Coordinates of C-alpha atoms and ligand atoms in Angstrom, one line a residue:
M1 CA 10.2 46.0 -14.3
D2 CA 7.9 48.4 -13.2
I3 CA 8.0 48.1 -9.7
P4 CA 5.7 49.9 -6.9
K5 CA 8.2 53.1 -5.3
A6 CA 7.3 51.5 -1.6
F7 CA 8.3 47.9 -2.9
L8 CA 11.7 49.6 -3.1
E9 CA 14.6 48.9 -1.3
T10 CA 14.9 53.1 -0.1
E11 CA 11.9 53.3 0.0
V12 CA 11.5 51.0 3.1
D13 CA 14.7 51.4 5.0
A14 CA 13.4 54.7 5.2
A15 CA 10.0 53.7 6.4
K16 CA 11.6 51.2 8.7
A17 CA 13.6 54.6 10.0
Q18 CA 10.0 55.9 11.1
G19 CA 8.0 55.0 14.0
A20 CA 8.9 52.2 15.9
P21 CA 9.5 48.6 15.4
L22 CA 7.4 45.9 16.3
F23 CA 8.6 44.2 18.7
A24 CA 11.8 45.5 19.5
D25 CA 12.2 45.6 23.4
F26 CA 11.9 42.4 23.3
M27 CA 13.9 41.0 20.5
A28 CA 16.5 42.9 21.3
S29 CA 15.9 42.4 25.0
K30 CA 19.7 40.1 24.8
E31 CA 17.9 38.2 28.2
P32 CA 18.8 36.6 29.8
Y33 CA 22.5 36.5 28.8
G34 CA 22.5 40.4 29.0
S35 CA 21.5 40.8 32.9
L36 CA 24.1 37.6 33.4
F37 CA 27.2 38.9 32.0
R38 CA 25.4 42.8 33.7
D39 CA 25.1 41.4 37.0
Y40 CA 27.4 38.1 37.8
P41 CA 30.6 38.7 36.6
W42 CA 31.3 35.5 38.0
L43 CA 29.9 34.0 35.4
R44 CA 31.3 35.7 32.7
P45 CA 33.0 32.6 29.6
P46 CA 36.9 32.5 29.5
K47 CA 39.0 34.6 27.2
L48 CA 39.8 31.2 24.7
N49 CA 43.1 34.0 23.2
E50 CA 44.5 34.4 26.8
P51 CA 45.4 31.5 29.5
L52 CA 43.0 29.7 31.7
P53 CA 43.3 32.1 34.6
S54 CA 44.2 30.6 37.9
G55 CA 42.5 30.7 40.8
G56 CA 40.1 33.6 41.2
D57 CA 35.9 34.2 41.4
H58 CA 35.2 32.5 38.1
Y59 CA 32.5 29.6 37.9
W60 CA 34.4 26.9 37.1
E61 CA 36.7 27.5 40.6
T62 CA 34.4 25.1 42.0
A63 CA 33.9 21.8 43.7
A64 CA 30.8 19.4 44.5
A65 CA 27.8 20.1 46.2
V66 CA 29.1 18.6 49.8
D67 CA 32.3 20.4 49.4
H68 CA 30.8 23.7 48.4
P69 CA 29.7 26.2 51.1
D70 CA 27.3 27.5 49.6
W71 CA 25.2 23.5 49.1
Q72 CA 26.3 21.6 52.1
G73 CA 24.1 20.2 53.6
V74 CA 21.7 21.0 51.0
D75 CA 19.5 18.1 49.7
L76 CA 19.8 18.4 45.9
P77 CA 19.7 15.3 43.6
Q78 CA 21.3 11.9 44.9
P79 CA 21.9 9.0 42.2
T80 CA 18.3 7.1 42.4
K81 CA 15.8 4.6 40.6
E82 CA 13.0 5.9 42.7
F83 CA 10.7 7.5 40.1
Q84 CA 9.0 9.0 42.2
Q85 CA 12.3 11.2 43.9
L86 CA 13.6 11.7 40.0
R87 CA 10.8 13.4 39.3
H88 CA 10.7 15.6 42.4
D89 CA 15.4 16.7 41.8
F90 CA 13.6 17.0 37.9
G91 CA 11.2 20.0 39.1
R92 CA 13.0 21.3 41.9
W93 CA 16.7 20.8 41.1
G94 CA 16.7 20.9 37.1
Y95 CA 18.3 18.0 37.3
A96 CA 18.1 13.9 38.2
L97 CA 20.5 11.2 38.6
I98 CA 19.5 8.1 37.6
E99 CA 21.8 6.0 39.6
D100 CA 23.4 2.7 37.2
G101 CA 21.3 4.1 34.1
L102 CA 23.7 1.6 31.8
S103 CA 24.7 -1.8 33.9
K104 CA 27.7 -2.2 34.2
A105 CA 28.1 -4.1 31.0
Q106 CA 26.6 -2.0 28.7
C107 CA 28.8 1.4 30.9
D108 CA 32.4 -0.6 29.8
A109 CA 30.8 -1.5 26.3
F110 CA 29.5 2.0 26.0
L111 CA 33.3 3.8 26.9
N112 CA 35.3 0.7 25.7
R113 CA 33.4 2.5 21.6
L114 CA 33.6 5.8 22.5
I115 CA 37.1 5.5 23.0
A116 CA 38.1 3.3 20.5
Q117 CA 36.4 6.0 17.8
A118 CA 37.5 9.1 19.4
N119 CA 41.5 7.8 18.5
A120 CA 40.2 6.4 15.6
E121 CA 39.4 9.7 14.5
A122 CA 41.8 11.4 15.8
A123 CA 44.2 9.3 13.4
A124 CA 42.0 9.6 10.5
G125 CA 42.4 13.6 11.0
I126 CA 39.6 14.5 11.6
A127 CA 38.5 14.4 15.5
H128 CA 36.1 17.2 16.6
Q129 CA 38.1 19.4 18.7
T130 CA 36.7 22.0 21.1
P131 CA 38.3 24.5 23.1
S132 CA 36.8 22.4 26.2
G133 CA 38.5 18.8 24.5
Q134 CA 37.3 16.4 21.7
Y135 CA 33.7 15.3 20.6
V136 CA 32.3 12.2 18.6
P137 CA 29.4 14.0 17.2
C138 CA 27.1 11.5 15.4
L139 CA 27.1 8.3 17.4
I140 CA 24.4 6.6 15.8
N141 CA 26.8 5.5 12.9
K142 CA 29.7 4.7 15.5
G143 CA 28.3 1.6 17.0
D144 CA 25.3 -0.1 17.5
C145 CA 25.4 0.3 21.7
F146 CA 24.5 4.4 20.8
R147 CA 21.5 3.2 18.3
G148 CA 20.5 1.3 21.4
C149 CA 20.7 4.5 23.6
I150 CA 18.7 6.3 20.7
E151 CA 16.1 3.7 21.1
Q152 CA 16.1 3.5 25.0
D153 CA 16.6 0.2 24.3
P154 CA 17.1 -2.0 27.7
E155 CA 19.7 -4.2 26.2
H156 CA 22.0 -1.7 25.9
V157 CA 20.5 1.7 27.9
Q158 CA 18.8 -0.5 31.0
A159 CA 16.8 2.5 32.3
G160 CA 15.8 2.8 29.0
P161 CA 11.8 2.2 29.8
L162 CA 12.0 4.8 32.6
I163 CA 13.8 7.5 31.1
E164 CA 10.9 7.1 28.7
A165 CA 8.6 7.2 31.1
M166 CA 10.0 10.8 32.2
L167 CA 11.0 12.3 28.8
N168 CA 7.1 12.1 27.9
E169 CA 6.4 13.7 31.3
T170 CA 8.7 16.3 30.2
L171 CA 8.5 17.3 27.0
G172 CA 4.9 15.8 26.1
E173 CA 4.7 12.2 24.3
G174 CA 5.8 12.4 20.6
W175 CA 9.8 14.1 21.6
I176 CA 12.5 12.9 18.8
C177 CA 16.0 13.1 19.7
H178 CA 18.0 16.3 19.2
S179 CA 21.3 14.5 18.9
F180 CA 23.8 12.1 20.3
L181 CA 26.9 13.3 20.3
A182 CA 30.4 12.8 23.3
N183 CA 32.1 15.8 24.9
G184 CA 35.0 15.1 25.7
A185 CA 37.2 17.4 28.9
D186 CA 40.8 17.3 28.5
P187 CA 43.4 18.4 30.2
G188 CA 44.2 21.6 29.7
G189 CA 41.1 22.4 27.8
Y190 CA 39.0 25.3 28.7
P191 CA 35.7 25.1 30.0
Q192 CA 32.2 25.3 29.0
G193 CA 30.2 29.1 28.5
L194 CA 28.2 28.2 31.3
H195 CA 24.7 28.4 29.1
I196 CA 21.3 26.8 28.6
D197 CA 20.6 23.6 25.9
Q198 CA 17.7 25.5 24.8
A199 CA 19.1 29.0 24.2
P200 CA 18.2 29.2 21.2
L201 CA 14.9 29.3 21.2
L202 CA 16.0 32.8 23.7
P203 CA 14.5 35.3 24.4
W204 CA 11.3 33.1 24.6
V205 CA 11.7 31.4 27.6
T206 CA 9.2 28.2 28.2
E207 CA 7.9 28.6 31.7
A208 CA 5.6 25.9 32.4
A209 CA 7.8 22.4 30.6
P210 CA 11.0 22.3 29.1
A211 CA 11.6 22.3 25.1
L212 CA 14.3 20.1 25.0
V213 CA 15.2 17.3 27.3
N214 CA 18.8 16.2 28.1
T215 CA 19.8 12.7 28.5
M216 CA 23.6 12.9 29.3
F217 CA 25.7 9.2 29.9
I218 CA 27.9 9.3 32.6
P219 CA 30.1 6.3 31.0
Q220 CA 33.0 6.9 33.6
D221 CA 33.2 8.4 37.1
V222 CA 33.2 12.6 36.7
D223 CA 34.1 14.7 39.9
A224 CA 34.8 18.1 40.3
D225 CA 39.1 16.8 39.3
N226 CA 37.8 15.3 35.7
G227 CA 35.8 17.8 34.6
G228 CA 32.7 16.5 35.9
T229 CA 29.9 19.1 34.6
L230 CA 29.5 22.7 36.0
V231 CA 25.1 22.5 37.0
I232 CA 23.4 25.1 38.6
P233 CA 21.4 23.1 41.0
G234 CA 17.2 24.9 40.4
S235 CA 18.6 27.8 38.1
H236 CA 15.7 26.7 35.3
Q237 CA 13.9 28.0 37.9
N238 CA 15.5 31.9 37.7
L239 CA 15.2 31.3 34.4
I240 CA 11.5 30.7 34.9
R241 CA 11.1 34.0 37.3
A242 CA 13.2 36.3 34.8
G243 CA 9.8 35.2 32.1
S244 CA 10.4 35.5 28.6
G245 CA 12.9 38.7 27.5
G246 CA 13.0 38.7 31.1
A247 CA 16.8 39.9 33.5
L248 CA 18.2 37.2 35.9
T249 CA 18.0 37.2 39.8
D250 CA 19.7 35.7 42.4
M251 CA 21.5 33.1 40.4
P252 CA 23.8 30.8 42.9
R253 CA 26.7 29.4 43.1
P254 CA 27.4 26.3 40.4
I255 CA 28.4 23.0 41.7
N256 CA 30.5 20.5 40.1
L257 CA 29.2 17.4 39.8
K258 CA 29.6 13.6 40.9
A259 CA 28.4 10.8 40.3
P260 CA 29.9 7.5 39.3
A261 CA 29.6 5.6 36.2
G262 CA 26.8 4.1 34.5
T263 CA 24.9 7.2 36.1
I264 CA 22.2 8.6 33.2
M265 CA 21.6 12.8 34.1
L266 CA 17.9 13.7 32.8
F267 CA 18.0 17.3 32.7
D268 CA 15.9 20.9 32.1
G269 CA 16.7 22.9 28.4
R270 CA 16.4 25.3 31.1
L271 CA 19.1 24.6 33.5
W272 CA 22.3 26.1 33.6
H273 CA 25.2 24.0 32.7
G274 CA 28.4 23.6 31.1
T275 CA 31.4 21.7 31.3
G276 CA 33.6 22.7 33.8
I277 CA 38.0 22.1 33.7
N278 CA 39.7 18.8 33.8
R279 CA 43.3 18.8 36.3
T280 CA 43.5 15.6 35.8
D281 CA 45.5 14.1 33.1
Q282 CA 43.3 11.8 31.2
R283 CA 40.2 12.6 29.0
R284 CA 37.1 12.2 30.3
F285 CA 33.7 11.8 27.9
V286 CA 30.7 12.1 29.0
A287 CA 27.7 12.0 25.8
T288 CA 24.6 14.6 25.2
M289 CA 21.6 13.0 23.7
S290 CA 19.3 15.1 23.9
N291 CA 15.3 15.4 22.9
V292 CA 12.7 17.6 21.2
K293 CA 9.5 18.8 20.5
P294 CA 8.8 17.3 17.4
W295 CA 8.7 20.0 15.0
M296 CA 11.5 21.4 16.3
R297 CA 14.9 21.7 14.0
Q298 CA 16.9 18.9 15.4
Q299 CA 20.6 19.5 16.1
E300 CA 22.0 16.5 14.2
N301 CA 20.6 16.3 10.8
W302 CA 19.8 12.4 11.1
V303 CA 18.1 12.5 7.3
V304 CA 21.5 13.4 5.6
S305 CA 24.4 11.6 8.0
T306 CA 22.9 8.2 9.4
L307 CA 24.3 5.5 7.7
P308 CA 22.3 4.0 5.2
E309 CA 21.9 0.2 6.4
I310 CA 21.0 2.1 10.0
I311 CA 17.8 3.8 7.5
D312 CA 16.8 0.4 6.0
A313 CA 17.3 -1.7 9.3
A314 CA 15.4 0.9 11.0
S315 CA 12.6 0.1 13.6
P316 CA 9.6 2.9 13.3
K317 CA 10.6 4.1 16.4
L318 CA 13.8 5.0 15.2
L319 CA 12.9 6.2 12.4
H320 CA 10.2 8.2 14.3
R321 CA 13.7 9.2 16.7
L322 CA 15.9 10.7 13.9
G323 CA 12.6 13.0 12.5
M324 CA 12.1 10.8 9.4
Q325 CA 8.1 10.4 10.7
A326 CA 6.9 13.5 9.2
L327 CA 3.4 15.4 10.6
T328 CA 2.2 18.6 9.7
Y329 CA 4.5 20.8 11.4
G330 CA 7.5 19.0 10.0
A331 CA 10.0 16.8 8.5
T332 CA 7.3 17.0 4.8
V333 CA 8.7 15.7 2.0
E334 CA 7.3 17.1 -1.3
G335 CA 4.1 17.9 1.0
F336 CA 4.4 13.8 2.4
G337 CA 3.6 13.9 5.7
L338 CA 1.4 17.0 5.8
G339 CA -2.0 15.7 8.0
A340 CA 0.0 13.1 9.0
S341 CA 0.2 12.3 12.6
G342 CA 3.7 12.4 12.9
R343 CA 3.6 8.7 15.3
Q344 CA 5.7 5.9 15.1
G345 CA 4.4 3.4 12.3
D346 CA 2.4 5.6 10.8
Q347 CA 3.3 5.4 6.5
W348 CA 1.2 8.4 5.9
G349 CA 4.5 10.3 6.6
N350 CA 7.5 7.5 6.6
I351 CA 10.0 9.3 5.4
Q352 CA 12.1 6.7 5.2
A353 CA 11.4 5.6 1.3
F354 CA 12.9 8.9 0.0
R355 CA 15.7 8.5 1.9
Q356 CA 16.6 4.9 0.6
A357 CA 15.9 6.9 -2.9
M358 CA 18.7 9.4 -2.9
D359 CA 21.2 6.5 -1.3
R360 CA 20.1 4.7 -4.8
G361 CA 20.4 7.5 -6.8
D362 CA 17.2 7.7 -8.1
Y363 CA 15.2 10.4 -6.0
R364 CA 12.7 11.4 -9.1
R365 CA 11.4 15.7 -7.6
V366 CA 8.4 17.3 -9.2
G367 CA 9.9 20.7 -11.0
Q368 CA 8.2 22.7 -13.1
L369 CA 6.4 20.3 -15.3
P370 CA 5.3 20.2 -19.2
D371 CA 2.4 20.9 -21.3
P372 CA 0.0 18.2 -19.0
R373 CA -0.9 16.5 -22.5
R374 CA 3.2 15.6 -22.4
V375 CA 3.6 14.4 -18.8
S376 CA 3.9 11.2 -17.5
Q377 CA 2.5 10.0 -14.6
E378 CA 5.6 7.8 -14.4
G379 CA 8.6 8.0 -12.5
F380 CA 8.1 10.0 -9.3
T381 CA 9.2 9.2 -6.0
V382 CA 6.3 11.3 -4.2
R383 CA 3.7 9.2 -6.6
D384 CA 5.8 5.7 -5.4
V385 CA 5.4 7.2 -2.1
R386 CA 2.1 8.2 -2.2
S387 CA 0.9 5.1 -3.6
S388 CA 2.4 2.5 -1.0
A389 CA 0.8 4.3 1.8
K390 CA -2.5 4.9 3.0
N391 CA -3.7 8.4 3.0
P392 CA -5.9 8.8 6.5
L393 CA -7.8 12.0 5.2
Ligands
FE2_401 FE1 24.9 22.0 27.0

């Protein structure tokens, strides 16, 4: 093969070494973590191969806001049902607490199912163990209450309509579910490193609004003793001030969240947070359901992992939340979905039929085709899906 010299790997390597790489300073900035670990040693995560130091100046050595010298008397978010207050808290502090987001009955059902599932996964040898505690991932398959929460169905999460309204404002309409997993803080576990949930975007910072918003379901009381959740109130503002590729400054100290069972915490994907340490003898569970723009890659690959019976029975809303409503910029299958609106219920872009064909074992993809005179028009799944959907173009 006679390849032009300029395309040879040795030549490309030599050429790369000359001149200045594009966007070099930005791409190599390692910000905001570079400045975080350099300028705030107390924000460095623990070494997981060493025992957790007892005492000392570490982010996990903190307290609830009412007991924290830096935060006493500050008007931090409290659980509330008031929409205007939730808006204010989310914007000012980067998080807001929905009071009784789950009713008592919903909360009990949620927690009981979660604990039973976690114990069964451990017994089955498939516990998802982390340094902080056991996780229970892919909750959609593990109880109808969890499926209902992904749809924000008031039968399973009474604050559903309010949550949807907040997510529409903070992410823009059309957001989808990124993942839904339960996070255990086990006695003796390590704290999570403090992080932001939209870290994969870094060093880009979305200054004007988040690209990810988390809804954290709190099915049991959390406090400074049982792992709570560490939060640096208002720290999304520090990131906004730093901007894309910039260094963090004036980082406040974290608090540990104190909230009663049934609370749902909404938080900005730019807020610094993490699981705390659990000093009790009982595991504490919270469950995080994050949500993203509809073209972003989802943390949980629902299209693969969701049970067939859930896919078969899924409402248009659930299919949309799972990322099965293709649009021009995401989730197209063999081109099906290009030009689609991405809106719930739009058949031109609904990829459910492809997944169902896979489940039946008869998904027929278009591969390298033979001579046009010998090709059949029958037998391609994409053809069947296109003909049963209405092309709006
Ligand atoms: Fe997180």
